[in-house]
Coordinates of C-alpha atoms and ligand atoms in Angstrom, one line a residue:
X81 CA 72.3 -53.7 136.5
X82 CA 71.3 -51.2 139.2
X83 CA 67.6 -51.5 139.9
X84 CA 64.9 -49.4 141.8
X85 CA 62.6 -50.6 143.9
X86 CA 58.5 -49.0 144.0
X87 CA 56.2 -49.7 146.9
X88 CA 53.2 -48.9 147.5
X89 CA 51.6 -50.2 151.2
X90 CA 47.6 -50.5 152.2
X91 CA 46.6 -50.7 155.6
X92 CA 43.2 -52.0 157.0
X93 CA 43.2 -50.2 160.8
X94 CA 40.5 -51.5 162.9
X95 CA 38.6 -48.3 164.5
X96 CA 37.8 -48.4 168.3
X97 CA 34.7 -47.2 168.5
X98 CA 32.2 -48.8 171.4
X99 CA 30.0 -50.4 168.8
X100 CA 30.3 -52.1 165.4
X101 CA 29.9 -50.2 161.8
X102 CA 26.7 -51.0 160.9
X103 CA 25.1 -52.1 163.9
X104 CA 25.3 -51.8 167.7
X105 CA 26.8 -54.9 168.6
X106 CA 30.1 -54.1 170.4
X107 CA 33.3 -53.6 168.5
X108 CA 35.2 -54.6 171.0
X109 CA 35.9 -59.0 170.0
X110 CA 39.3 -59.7 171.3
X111 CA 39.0 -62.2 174.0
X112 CA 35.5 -62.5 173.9
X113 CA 33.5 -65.9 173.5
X114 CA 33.1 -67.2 169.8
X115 CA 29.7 -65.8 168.0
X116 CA 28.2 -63.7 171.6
X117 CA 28.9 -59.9 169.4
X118 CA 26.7 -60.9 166.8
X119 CA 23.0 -60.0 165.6
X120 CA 21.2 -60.2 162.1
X121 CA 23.1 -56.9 160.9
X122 CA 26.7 -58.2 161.2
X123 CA 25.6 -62.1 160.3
X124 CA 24.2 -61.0 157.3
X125 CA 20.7 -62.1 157.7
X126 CA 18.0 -61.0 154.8
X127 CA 16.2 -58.5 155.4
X128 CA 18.3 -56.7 157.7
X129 CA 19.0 -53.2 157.1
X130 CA 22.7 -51.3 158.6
X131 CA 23.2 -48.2 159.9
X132 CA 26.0 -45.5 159.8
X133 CA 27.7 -45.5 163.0
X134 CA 28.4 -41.8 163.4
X135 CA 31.9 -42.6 165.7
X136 CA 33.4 -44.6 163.2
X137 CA 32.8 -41.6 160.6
X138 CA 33.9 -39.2 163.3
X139 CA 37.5 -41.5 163.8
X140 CA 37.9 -41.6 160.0
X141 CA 37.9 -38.0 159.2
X142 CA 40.2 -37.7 162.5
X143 CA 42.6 -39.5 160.4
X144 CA 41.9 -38.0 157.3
X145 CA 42.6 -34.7 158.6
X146 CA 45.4 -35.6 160.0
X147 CA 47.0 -37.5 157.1
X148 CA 46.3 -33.9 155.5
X149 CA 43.7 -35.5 153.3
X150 CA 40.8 -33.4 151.3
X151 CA 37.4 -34.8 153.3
X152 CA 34.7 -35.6 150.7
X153 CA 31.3 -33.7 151.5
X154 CA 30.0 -35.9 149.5
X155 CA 30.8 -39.8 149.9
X156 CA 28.9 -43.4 149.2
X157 CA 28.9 -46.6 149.9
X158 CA 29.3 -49.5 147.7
X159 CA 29.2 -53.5 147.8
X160 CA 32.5 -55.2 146.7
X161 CA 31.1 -58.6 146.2
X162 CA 32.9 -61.8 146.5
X163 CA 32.3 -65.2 148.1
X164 CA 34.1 -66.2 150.9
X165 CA 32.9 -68.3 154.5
X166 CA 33.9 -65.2 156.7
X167 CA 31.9 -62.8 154.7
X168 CA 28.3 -63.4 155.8
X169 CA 26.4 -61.3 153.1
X170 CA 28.5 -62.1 150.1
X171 CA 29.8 -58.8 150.1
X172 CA 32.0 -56.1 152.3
X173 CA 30.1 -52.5 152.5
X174 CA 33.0 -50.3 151.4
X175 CA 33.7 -47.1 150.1
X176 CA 34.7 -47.4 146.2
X177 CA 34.1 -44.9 144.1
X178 CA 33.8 -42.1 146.4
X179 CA 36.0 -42.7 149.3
X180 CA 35.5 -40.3 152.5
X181 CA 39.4 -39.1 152.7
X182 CA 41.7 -38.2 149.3
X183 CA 45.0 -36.6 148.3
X184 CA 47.0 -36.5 151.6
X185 CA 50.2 -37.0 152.6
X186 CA 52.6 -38.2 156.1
X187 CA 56.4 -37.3 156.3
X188 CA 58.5 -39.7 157.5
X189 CA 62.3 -39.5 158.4
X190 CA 64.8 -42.6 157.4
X191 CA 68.7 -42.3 158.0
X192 CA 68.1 -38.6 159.0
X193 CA 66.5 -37.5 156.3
X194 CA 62.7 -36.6 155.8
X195 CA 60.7 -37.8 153.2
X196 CA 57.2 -37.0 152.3
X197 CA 54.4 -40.5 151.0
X198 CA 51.6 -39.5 149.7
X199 CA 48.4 -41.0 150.5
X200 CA 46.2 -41.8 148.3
X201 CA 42.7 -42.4 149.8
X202 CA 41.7 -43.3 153.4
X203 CA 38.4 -45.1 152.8
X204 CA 35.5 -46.4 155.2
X205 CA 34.9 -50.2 155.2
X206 CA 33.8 -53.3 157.8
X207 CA 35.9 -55.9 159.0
X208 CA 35.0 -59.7 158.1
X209 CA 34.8 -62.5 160.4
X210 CA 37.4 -64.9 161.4
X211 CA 38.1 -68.7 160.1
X212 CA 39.8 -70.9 162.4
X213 CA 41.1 -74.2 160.7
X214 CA 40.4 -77.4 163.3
X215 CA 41.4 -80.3 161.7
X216 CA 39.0 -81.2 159.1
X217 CA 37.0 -78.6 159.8
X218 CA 36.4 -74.8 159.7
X219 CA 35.5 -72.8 162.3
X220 CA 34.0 -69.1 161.9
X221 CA 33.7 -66.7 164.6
X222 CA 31.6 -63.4 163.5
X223 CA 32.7 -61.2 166.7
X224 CA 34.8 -59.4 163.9
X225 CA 32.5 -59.2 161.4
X226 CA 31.3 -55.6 160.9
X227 CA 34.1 -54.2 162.8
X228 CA 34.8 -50.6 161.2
X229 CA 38.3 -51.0 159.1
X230 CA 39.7 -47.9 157.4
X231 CA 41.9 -48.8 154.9
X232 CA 44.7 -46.1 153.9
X233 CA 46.5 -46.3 150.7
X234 CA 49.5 -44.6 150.2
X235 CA 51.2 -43.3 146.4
X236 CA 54.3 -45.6 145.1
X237 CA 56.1 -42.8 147.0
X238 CA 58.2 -45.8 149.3
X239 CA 61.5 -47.0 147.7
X240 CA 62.8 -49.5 150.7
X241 CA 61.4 -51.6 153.1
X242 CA 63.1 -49.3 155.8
X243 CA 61.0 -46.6 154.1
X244 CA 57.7 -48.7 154.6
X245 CA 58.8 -49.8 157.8
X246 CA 59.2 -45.9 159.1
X247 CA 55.8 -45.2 157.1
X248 CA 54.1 -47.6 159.0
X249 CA 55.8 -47.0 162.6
X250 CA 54.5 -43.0 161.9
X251 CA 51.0 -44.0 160.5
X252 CA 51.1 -46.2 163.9
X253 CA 51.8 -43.4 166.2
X254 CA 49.2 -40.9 164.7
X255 CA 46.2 -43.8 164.9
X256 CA 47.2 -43.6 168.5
X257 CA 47.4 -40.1 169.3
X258 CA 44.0 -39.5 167.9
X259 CA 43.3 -42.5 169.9
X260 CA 41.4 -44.3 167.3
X261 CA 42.7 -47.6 167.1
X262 CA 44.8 -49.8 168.9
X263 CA 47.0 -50.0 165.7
X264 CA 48.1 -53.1 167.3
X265 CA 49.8 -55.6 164.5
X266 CA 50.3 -58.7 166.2
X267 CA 46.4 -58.6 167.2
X268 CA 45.4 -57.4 164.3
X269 CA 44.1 -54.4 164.5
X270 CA 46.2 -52.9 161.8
X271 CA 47.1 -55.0 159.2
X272 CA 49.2 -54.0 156.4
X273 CA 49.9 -55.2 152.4
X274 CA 52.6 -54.3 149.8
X275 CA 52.6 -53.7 146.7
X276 CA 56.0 -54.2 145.1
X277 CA 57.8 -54.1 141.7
X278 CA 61.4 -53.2 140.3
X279 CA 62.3 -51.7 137.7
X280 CA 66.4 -50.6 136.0
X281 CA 67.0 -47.6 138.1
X282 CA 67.4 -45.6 135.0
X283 CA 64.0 -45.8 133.6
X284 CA 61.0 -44.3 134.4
X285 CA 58.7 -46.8 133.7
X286 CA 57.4 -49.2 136.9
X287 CA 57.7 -52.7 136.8
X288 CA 55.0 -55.4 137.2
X289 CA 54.1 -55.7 141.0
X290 CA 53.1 -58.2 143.5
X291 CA 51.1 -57.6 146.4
X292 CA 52.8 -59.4 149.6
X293 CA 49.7 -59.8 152.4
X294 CA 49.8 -61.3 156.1
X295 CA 52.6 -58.8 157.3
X296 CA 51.4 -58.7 160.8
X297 CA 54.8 -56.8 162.7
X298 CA 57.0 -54.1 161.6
X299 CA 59.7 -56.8 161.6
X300 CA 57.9 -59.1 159.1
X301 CA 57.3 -56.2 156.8
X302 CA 60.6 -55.3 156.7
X303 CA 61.7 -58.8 155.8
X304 CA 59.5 -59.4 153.6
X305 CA 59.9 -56.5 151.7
X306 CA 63.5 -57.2 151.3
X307 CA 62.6 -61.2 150.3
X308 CA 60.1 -59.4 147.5
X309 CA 62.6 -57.0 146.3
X310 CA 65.9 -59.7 145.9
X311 CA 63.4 -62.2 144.4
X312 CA 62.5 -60.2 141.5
X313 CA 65.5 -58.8 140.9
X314 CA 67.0 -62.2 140.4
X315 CA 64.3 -63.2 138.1
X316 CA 64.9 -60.1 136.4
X317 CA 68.7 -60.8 135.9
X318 CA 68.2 -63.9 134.9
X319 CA 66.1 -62.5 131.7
X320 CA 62.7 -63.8 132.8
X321 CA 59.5 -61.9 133.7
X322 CA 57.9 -60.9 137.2
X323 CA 54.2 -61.9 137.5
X324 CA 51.9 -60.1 138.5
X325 CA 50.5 -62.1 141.6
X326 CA 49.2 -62.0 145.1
X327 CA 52.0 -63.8 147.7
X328 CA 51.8 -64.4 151.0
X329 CA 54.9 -64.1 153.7
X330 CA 55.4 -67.2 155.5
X331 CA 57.7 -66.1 158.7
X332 CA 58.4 -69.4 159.8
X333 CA 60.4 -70.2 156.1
X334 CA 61.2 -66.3 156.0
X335 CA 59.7 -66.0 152.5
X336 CA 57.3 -65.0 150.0
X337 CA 54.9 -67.8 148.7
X338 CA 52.2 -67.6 146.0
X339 CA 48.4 -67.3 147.3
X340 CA 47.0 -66.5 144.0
X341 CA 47.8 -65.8 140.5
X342 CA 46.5 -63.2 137.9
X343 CA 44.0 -66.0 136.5
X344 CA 42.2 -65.8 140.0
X345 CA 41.8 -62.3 140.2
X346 CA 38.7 -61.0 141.5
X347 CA 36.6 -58.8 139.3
X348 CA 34.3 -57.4 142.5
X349 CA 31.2 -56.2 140.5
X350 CA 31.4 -53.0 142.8
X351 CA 28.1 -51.2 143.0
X352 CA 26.5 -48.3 145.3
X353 CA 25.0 -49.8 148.7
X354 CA 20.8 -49.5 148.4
X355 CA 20.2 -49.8 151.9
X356 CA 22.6 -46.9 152.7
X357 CA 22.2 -43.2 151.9
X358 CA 25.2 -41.6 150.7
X359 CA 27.7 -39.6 153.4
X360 CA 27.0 -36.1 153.7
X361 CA 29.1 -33.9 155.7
X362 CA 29.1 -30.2 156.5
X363 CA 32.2 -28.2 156.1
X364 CA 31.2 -27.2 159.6
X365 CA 31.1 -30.9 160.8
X366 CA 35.0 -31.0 159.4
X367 CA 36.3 -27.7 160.7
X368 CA 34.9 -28.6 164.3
X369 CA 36.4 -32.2 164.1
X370 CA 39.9 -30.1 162.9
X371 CA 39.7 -27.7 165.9
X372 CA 39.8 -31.0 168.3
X373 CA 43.0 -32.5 166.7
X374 CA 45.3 -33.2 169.5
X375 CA 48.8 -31.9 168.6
X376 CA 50.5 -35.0 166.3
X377 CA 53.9 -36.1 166.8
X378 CA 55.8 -33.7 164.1
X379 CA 54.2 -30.8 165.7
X380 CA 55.0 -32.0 169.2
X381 CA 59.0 -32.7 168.2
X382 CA 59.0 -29.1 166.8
X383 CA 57.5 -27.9 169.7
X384 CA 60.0 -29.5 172.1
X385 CA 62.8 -28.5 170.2
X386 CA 62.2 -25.1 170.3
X387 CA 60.7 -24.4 173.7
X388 CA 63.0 -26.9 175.6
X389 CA 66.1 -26.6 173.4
X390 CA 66.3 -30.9 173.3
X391 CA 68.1 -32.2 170.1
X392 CA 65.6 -33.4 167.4
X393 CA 67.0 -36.8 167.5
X394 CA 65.8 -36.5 171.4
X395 CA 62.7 -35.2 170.4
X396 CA 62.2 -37.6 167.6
X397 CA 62.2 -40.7 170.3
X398 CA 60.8 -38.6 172.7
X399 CA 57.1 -38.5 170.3
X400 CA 57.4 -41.7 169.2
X401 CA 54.9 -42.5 172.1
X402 CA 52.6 -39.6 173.3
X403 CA 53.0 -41.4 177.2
X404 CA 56.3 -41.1 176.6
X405 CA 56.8 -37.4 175.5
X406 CA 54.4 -36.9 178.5
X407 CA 56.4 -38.2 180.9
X408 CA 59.3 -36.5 179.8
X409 CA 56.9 -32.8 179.6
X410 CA 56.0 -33.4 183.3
X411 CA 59.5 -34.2 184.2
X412 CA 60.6 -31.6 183.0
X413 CA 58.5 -28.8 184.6
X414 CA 59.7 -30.5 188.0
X415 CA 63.4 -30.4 186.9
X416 CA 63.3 -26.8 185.9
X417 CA 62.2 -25.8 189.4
X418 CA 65.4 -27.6 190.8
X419 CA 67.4 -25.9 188.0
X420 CA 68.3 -29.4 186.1
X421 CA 68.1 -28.5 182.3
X422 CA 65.8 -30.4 179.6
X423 CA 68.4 -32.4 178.0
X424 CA 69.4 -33.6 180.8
X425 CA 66.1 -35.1 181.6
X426 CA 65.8 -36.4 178.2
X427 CA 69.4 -38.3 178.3
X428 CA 68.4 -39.8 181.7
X429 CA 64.9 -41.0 179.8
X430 CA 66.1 -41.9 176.4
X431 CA 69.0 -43.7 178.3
X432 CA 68.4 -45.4 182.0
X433 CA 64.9 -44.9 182.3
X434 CA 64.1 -46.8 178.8
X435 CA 66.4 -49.7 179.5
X436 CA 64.7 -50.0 183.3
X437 CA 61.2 -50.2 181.8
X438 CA 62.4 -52.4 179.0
X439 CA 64.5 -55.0 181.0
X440 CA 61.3 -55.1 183.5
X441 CA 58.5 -55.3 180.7
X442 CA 57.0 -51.9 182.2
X443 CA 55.0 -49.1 179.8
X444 CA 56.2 -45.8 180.7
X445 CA 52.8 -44.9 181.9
X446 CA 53.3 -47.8 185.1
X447 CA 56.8 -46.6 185.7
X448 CA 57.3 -46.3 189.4
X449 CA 59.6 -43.4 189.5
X450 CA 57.1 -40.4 189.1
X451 CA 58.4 -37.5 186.6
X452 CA 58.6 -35.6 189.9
X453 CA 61.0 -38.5 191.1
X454 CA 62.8 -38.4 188.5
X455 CA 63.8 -34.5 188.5
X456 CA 64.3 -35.1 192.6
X457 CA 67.3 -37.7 191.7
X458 CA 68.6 -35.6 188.6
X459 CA 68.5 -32.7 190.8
X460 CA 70.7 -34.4 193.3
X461 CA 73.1 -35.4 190.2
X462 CA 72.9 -31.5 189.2
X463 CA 73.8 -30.8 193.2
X464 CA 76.8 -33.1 192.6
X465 CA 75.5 -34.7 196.0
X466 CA 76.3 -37.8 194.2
X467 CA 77.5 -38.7 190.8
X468 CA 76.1 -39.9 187.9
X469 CA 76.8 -43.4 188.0
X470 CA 75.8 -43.7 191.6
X471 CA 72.9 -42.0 190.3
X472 CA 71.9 -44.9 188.0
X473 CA 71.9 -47.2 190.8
X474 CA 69.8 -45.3 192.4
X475 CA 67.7 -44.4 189.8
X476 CA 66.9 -48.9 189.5
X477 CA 66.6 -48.9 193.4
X478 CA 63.9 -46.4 192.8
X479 CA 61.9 -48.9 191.0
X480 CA 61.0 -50.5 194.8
X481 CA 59.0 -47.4 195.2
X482 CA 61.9 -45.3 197.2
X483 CA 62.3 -41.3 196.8
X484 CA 66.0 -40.6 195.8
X485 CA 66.9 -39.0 199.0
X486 CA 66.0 -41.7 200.8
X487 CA 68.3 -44.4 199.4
X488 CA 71.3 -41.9 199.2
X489 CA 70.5 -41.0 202.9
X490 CA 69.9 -44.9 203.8
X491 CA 72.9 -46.2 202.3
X492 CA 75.4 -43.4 202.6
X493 CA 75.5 -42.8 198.9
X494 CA 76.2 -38.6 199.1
X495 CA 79.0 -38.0 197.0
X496 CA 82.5 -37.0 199.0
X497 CA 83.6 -33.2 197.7
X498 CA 85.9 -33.0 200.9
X499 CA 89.2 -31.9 199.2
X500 CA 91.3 -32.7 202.5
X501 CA 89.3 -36.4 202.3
X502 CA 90.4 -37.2 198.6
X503 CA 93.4 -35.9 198.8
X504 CA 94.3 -38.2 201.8
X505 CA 93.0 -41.4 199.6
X506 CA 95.1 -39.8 196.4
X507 CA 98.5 -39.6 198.3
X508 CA 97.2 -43.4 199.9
X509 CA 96.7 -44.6 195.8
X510 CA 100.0 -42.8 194.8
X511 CA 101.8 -44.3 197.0
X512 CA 100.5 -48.2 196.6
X513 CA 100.3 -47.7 192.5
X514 CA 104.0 -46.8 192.3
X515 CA 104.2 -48.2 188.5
X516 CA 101.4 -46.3 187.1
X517 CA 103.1 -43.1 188.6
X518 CA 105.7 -43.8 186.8
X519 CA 104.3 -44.6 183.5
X520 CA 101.7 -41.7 184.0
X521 CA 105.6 -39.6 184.2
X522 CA 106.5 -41.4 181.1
X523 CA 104.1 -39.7 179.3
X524 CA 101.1 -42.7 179.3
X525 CA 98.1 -40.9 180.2
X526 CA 95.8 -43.6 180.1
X527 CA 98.2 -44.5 183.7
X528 CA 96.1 -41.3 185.2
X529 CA 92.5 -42.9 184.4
X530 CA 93.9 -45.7 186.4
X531 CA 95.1 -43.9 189.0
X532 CA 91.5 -41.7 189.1
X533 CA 89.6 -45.0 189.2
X534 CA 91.7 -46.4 191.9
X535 CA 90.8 -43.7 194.2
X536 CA 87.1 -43.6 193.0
X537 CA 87.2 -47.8 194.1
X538 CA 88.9 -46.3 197.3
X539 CA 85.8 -44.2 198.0
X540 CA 83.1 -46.7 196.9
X541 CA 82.5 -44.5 194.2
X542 CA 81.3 -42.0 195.9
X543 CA 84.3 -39.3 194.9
X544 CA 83.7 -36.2 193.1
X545 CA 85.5 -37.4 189.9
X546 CA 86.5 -34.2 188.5
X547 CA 88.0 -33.1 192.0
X548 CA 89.4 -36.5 192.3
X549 CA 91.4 -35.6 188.5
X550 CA 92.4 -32.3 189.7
X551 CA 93.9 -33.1 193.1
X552 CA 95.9 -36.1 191.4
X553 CA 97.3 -33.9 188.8
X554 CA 98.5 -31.5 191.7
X555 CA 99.8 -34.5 193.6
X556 CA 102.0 -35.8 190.5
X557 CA 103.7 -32.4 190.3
X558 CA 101.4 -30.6 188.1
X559 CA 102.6 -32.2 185.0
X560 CA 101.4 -30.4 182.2
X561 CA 98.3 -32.4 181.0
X562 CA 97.9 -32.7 177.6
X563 CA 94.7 -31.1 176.4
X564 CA 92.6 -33.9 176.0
X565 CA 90.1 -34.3 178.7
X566 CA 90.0 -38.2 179.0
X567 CA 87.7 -38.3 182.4
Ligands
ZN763 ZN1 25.6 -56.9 164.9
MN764 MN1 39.8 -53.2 152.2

């Protein structure tokens, strides 16, 4: 039987604001000493009353907004109450029945097409503290606790983990152009939960789900995802019955294991927050948080599409990082000036520049070839002072801190566009390749590449290629070549 699979993915994103939700410790816990952020607010002490932190609002409808959610005027706060060592008061203050964000929606794109997940609510919340398990023992740190956490829930729009895994690379990418979160997985400071089920892909009806928890990378949800899915497909072919349970992904056995079953669900006894006043915001307070959107990654691609005439896929990797789209805006502005066209600067970033930073562990933002260096050694490319491949080794020398000119100059690199040169070194090559004349006369063209590359060895690589192809074919007797340009 053919079967469909529904997923629906929640998200906790830790906001970065200076202080903590409710109180003014700092919000800022990683790395810090055990229990030093901490004060009666976020330890839960009686008596102790929290306060909105105005930031954290500020960050959330940021999001909202750009999630192209409705913002509540109007929105509360409640107490979800359960028991648990890394919850100090007994409850989380959260937003339940009248969350602060509703009805949005992000487009994603997966195997070229796009695709549009709804969101259901984006809601205010605080973080809880952290258990550590020594031995015997548990230890709690409460540097966490009262943290602000916006969780964002999305429709059962997502049909693959692919699709959730794109969802949550884009919801990644907006948190950090609006610059308010870290959206960091393997630190935590997004955290991410499924809900999946199945169901025979020709009815309409949605099967019973299970919510998979501790996905802390993109590569975990993706596998784990694809566990869920296979798993209850085979209990469904094998005529039994999915339960609906809460599981857990263990990445060192690479699958799903059961935390807790429906007997243990929690009933949370929700109920409005006395010691906070509801939310109130002005439609003013919105529209002025909207005017100071930065421009999100969609609108960026568009943008580079059209004014710099890149191809989307270009652009699409290009805003995947606002550093990295950045880099390649100021590169471009320098290139233009030397006449070196946009794409050209994007193939040289998307391609040599990326695997330069990557093989060395370098963000774009430390590269040591400057945007402006950059267009310098493209514009020598663009010159045809040397060729492209020289150009790559030059490009990696540039990583010392040179300026192109100066390694070209220092080690001789300028390309040779002296006809009488190469056609000296061609007549040297035809004569010492005597075979692959004659198979290049038999008709093998592939003989000509050879004979091409032996003269570009002959020049250290520092031939004009396309001269280098023109002067052999005049050399060989102007055999008619056959069409296909194989340099
Ligand atoms: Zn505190
Ligand atoms: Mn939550």
């Amino acid at each position: 039987m053919e079967y469909r699979a529904t997923i629906g993915i929640e998200v906790h994103a830790e906001l970065n604001t200076a202080s903590k939700m409710f109180c003014g410790c700092s919000a800022e816990f990683f790395g810090r000493p055990p229990n030093t952020n901490v004060c009666p607010v976020c330890m839960g002490y009686p008596g102790a009353l929290p306060v909105i932190n105005r930031r954290a609002i500020e960050y959330a409808v940021k999001v909202g907004l750009a999630l192209n959610c409705e913002i509540a005027a109007f929105s509360r706060f409640d107490r979800k109450n359960y028991t648990y060592p890394d919850l100090p008061k007994g409850y989380q203050i959260s937003q339940y029945g009248l969350p602060l964000c509703v009805n949005g929606w992000v487009d994603i794109d997966v195997e070229g097409r796009r695709k549009r997940i709804r969101i259901n609510r984006a809601h205010m919340e605080e973080d809880t503290a952290k258990t550590f398990h020594a031995g015997q023992a548990s230890l709690i740190d409460y540097n966490r606790s009262g943290v602000p956490l916006l969780e964002i829930v999305t429709e059962p729009d997502i049909h693959s983990a692919e699709e959730a895994r794109q969802y949550l690379i884009k919801l990644r990418t907006i948190l950090r152009y609006l610059g308010v979160s870290t959206a960091d997985m393997e630190k935590g400071a997004m955290r991410c939960e499924a809900n999946v089920s199945v169901s025979p892909a020709d009815s309409d009806r949605l099967g019973v789900k299970t919510e998979v928890k501790n996905l802390n990378s993109f590569r975990s949800v993706k596998q784990a995802i694809e566990y869920e899915i296979a798993r209850q497909i085979a209990i469904l072919e094998a005529g039994g019955r999915v339960e609906q349970v809460t599981m857990g992904w263990n990445e060192h056995q690479g699958r799903t294991v059961l935390q807790r079953s429906k007997e243990f669900a929690e009933d949370y006894r929700y109920f409005p927050e006395p010691d906070l006043p509801p939310l109130e915001l002005s439609r003013e307070y919105i529209e002025t948080i909207r005017a100071g959107l930065p421009e999100l990654p969609d609108a960026k691609a568009a943008r580079l599409v059209s004014s710099y005439g890149i191809k989307p896929q270009d652009a699409a990797v290009l805003v995947g990082d606002g550093q990295v789209a950045g880099y390649f805006e100021a590169a471009v502005r320098a290139a233009q000036a030397r006449q070196v066209d946009a794409q050209m600067v994007s193939n040289w970033i998307v391609g040599e520049l990326f695997r330069l930073l990557n093989e060395r562990g370098i963000e774009i933002a430390a590269s040591p070839v400057s945007p402006e260096g950059l267009a310098d050694l493209l514009a020598e490319v663009q010159k045809g002072t040397i060729n492209a491949n020289t150009g790559k080794d030059v490009l990696a020398e540039m990583f010392d801190g040179r300026s192109a000119a100066a390694i070209i100059q220092a080690r001789g690199l300028a390309q040779i566009n002296d006809a009488e040169t190469l056609s000296r070194l061609a007549k040297q090559v035809i004569a010492e390749n005597a075979d692959a004349v004659e198979q290049y006369m038999g008709g093998k063209e592939s003989a000509l590449s050879f004979l091409i590359g032996q003269v570009m060895r002959a020049s250290r690589g520092k031939a004009n290629p396309q001269l280098v192809r023109e002067l052999m074919l005049r050399q060989l007797g102007n055999k008619p070549d056959s069409g296909v340009d194989r340099s």
